[in-house]
mmCIF file of C-alpha atoms in Angstrom:
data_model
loop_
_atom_site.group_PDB
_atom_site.id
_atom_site.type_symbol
_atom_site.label_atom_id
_atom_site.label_comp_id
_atom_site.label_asym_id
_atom_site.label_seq_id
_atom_site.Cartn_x
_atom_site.Cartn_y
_atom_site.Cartn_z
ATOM 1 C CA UNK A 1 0.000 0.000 0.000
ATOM 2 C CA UNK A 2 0.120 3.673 0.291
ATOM 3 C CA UNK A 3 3.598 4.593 2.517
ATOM 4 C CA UNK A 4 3.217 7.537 5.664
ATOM 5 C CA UNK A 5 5.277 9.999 2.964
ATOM 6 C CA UNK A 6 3.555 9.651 0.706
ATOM 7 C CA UNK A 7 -0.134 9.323 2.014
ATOM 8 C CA UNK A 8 -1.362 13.282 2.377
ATOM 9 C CA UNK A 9 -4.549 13.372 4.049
ATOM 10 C CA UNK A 10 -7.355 16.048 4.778
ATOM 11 C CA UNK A 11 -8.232 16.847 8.619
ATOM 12 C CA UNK A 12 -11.717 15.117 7.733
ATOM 13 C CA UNK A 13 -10.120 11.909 7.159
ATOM 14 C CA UNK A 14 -7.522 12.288 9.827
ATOM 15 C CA UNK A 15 -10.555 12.714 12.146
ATOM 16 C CA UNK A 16 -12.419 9.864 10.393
ATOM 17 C CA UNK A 17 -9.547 7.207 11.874
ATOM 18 C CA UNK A 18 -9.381 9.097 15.216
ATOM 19 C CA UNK A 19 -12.804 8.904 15.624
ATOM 20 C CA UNK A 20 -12.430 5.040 14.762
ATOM 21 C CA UNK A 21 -10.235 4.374 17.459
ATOM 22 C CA UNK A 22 -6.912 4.702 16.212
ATOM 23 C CA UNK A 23 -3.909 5.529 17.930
ATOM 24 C CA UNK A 24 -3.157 8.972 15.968
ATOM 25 C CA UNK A 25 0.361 9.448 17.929
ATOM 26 C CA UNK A 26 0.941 6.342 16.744
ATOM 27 C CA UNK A 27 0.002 6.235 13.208
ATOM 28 C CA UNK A 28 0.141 9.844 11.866
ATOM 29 C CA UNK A 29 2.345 12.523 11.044
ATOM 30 C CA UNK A 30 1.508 16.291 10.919
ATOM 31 C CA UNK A 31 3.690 17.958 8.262
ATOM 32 C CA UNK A 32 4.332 21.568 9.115
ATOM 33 C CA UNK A 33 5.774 22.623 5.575
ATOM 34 C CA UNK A 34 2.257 21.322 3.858
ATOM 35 C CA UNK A 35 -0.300 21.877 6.997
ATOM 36 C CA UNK A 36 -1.392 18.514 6.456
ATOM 37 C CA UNK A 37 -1.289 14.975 8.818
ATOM 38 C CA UNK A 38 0.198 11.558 6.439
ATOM 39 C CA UNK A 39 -1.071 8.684 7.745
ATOM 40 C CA UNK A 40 0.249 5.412 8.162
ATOM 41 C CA UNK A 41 -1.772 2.941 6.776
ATOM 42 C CA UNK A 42 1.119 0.284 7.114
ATOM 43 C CA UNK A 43 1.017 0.906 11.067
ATOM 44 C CA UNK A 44 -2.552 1.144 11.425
ATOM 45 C CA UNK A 45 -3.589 -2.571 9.185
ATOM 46 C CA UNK A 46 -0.724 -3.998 11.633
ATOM 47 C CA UNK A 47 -2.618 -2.450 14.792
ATOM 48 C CA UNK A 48 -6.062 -3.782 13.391
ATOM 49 C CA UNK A 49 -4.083 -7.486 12.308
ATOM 50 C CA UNK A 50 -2.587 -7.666 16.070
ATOM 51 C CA UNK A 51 -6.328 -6.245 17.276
ATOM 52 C CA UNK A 52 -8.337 -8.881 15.359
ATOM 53 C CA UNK A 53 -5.926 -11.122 17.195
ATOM 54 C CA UNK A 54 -3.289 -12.271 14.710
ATOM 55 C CA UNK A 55 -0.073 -13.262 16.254
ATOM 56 C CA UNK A 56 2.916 -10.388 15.680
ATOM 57 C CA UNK A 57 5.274 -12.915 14.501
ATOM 58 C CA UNK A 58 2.703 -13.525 11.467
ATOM 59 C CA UNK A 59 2.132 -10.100 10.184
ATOM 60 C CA UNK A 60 5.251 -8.618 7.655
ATOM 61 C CA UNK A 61 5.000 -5.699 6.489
ATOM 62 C CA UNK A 62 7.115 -5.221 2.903
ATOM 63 C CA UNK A 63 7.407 -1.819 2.887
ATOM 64 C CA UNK A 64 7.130 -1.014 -0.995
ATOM 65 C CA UNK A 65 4.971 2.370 -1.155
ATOM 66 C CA UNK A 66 2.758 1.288 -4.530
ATOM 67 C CA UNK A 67 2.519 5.306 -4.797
ATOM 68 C CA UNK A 68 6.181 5.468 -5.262
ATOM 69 C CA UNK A 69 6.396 2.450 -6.853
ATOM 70 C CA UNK A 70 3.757 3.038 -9.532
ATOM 71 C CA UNK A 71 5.525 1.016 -12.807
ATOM 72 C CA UNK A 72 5.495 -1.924 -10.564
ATOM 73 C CA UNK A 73 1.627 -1.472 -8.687
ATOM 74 C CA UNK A 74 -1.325 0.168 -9.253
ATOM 75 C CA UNK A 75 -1.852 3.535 -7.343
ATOM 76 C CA UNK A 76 -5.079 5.101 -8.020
ATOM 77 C CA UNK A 77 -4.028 8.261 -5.903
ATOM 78 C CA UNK A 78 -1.119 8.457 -8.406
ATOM 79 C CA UNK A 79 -3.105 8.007 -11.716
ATOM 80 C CA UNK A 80 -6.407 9.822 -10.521
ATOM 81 C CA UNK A 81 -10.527 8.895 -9.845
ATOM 82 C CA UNK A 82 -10.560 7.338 -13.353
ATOM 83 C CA UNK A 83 -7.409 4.969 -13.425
ATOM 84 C CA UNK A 84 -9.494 1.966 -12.504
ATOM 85 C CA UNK A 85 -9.164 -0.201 -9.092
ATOM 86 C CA UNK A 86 -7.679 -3.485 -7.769
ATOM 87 C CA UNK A 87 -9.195 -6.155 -5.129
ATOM 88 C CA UNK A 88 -7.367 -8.078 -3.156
ATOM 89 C CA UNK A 89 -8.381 -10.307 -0.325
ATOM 90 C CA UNK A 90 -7.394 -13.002 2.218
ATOM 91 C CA UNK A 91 -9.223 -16.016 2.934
ATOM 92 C CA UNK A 92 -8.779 -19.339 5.325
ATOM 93 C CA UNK A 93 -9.786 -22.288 4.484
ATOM 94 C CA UNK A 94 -11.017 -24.021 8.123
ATOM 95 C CA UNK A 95 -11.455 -27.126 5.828
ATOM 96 C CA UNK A 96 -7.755 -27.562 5.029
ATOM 97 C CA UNK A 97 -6.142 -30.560 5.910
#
């Protein structure tokens, strides 16, 4: 995803994670040059992950910033509203063997 430089936000949707209970010392940054928090979005899925109860040890982060990183992943803050979108999910399979 998105990396903390690179992630610009307005003050609505800094106050939308506040008021969602996230640690905003923890997963922000105010930038006084720009007036304007970057969030952390690397920090806060690994505070959900270890919330939702996964253990540390199992949650990597890779650090590649797919707005930096553009040629290699999609950004649709980088290529604008009409660029298109990507899915991605995780499932487990309680049926494995």
């Amino acid at each position: 995803g998105i990396s903390l430089s690179a992630f610009e936000v307005g003050d609505e949707v800094y106050e939308a994670f506040r008021e969602n209970g996230f640690r905003m010392d923890y997963i922000s940054e105010w930038k006084p040059e720009t007036h304007k928090y970057h969030i952390d979005l690397w920090a806060a899925n690994r505070l959900q992950l270890l919330d939702f109860g996964v253990p540390s040890a199992q949650v990597e982060t890779a650090h590649i910033c797919t707005f930096t990183r553009h040629e290699d992943f999609f950004s649709a803050r980088r290529l604008g509203i009409r660029s298109g979108r990507i899915l991605s999910g995780i499932m487990l399979n309680t049926n494995a063997h």
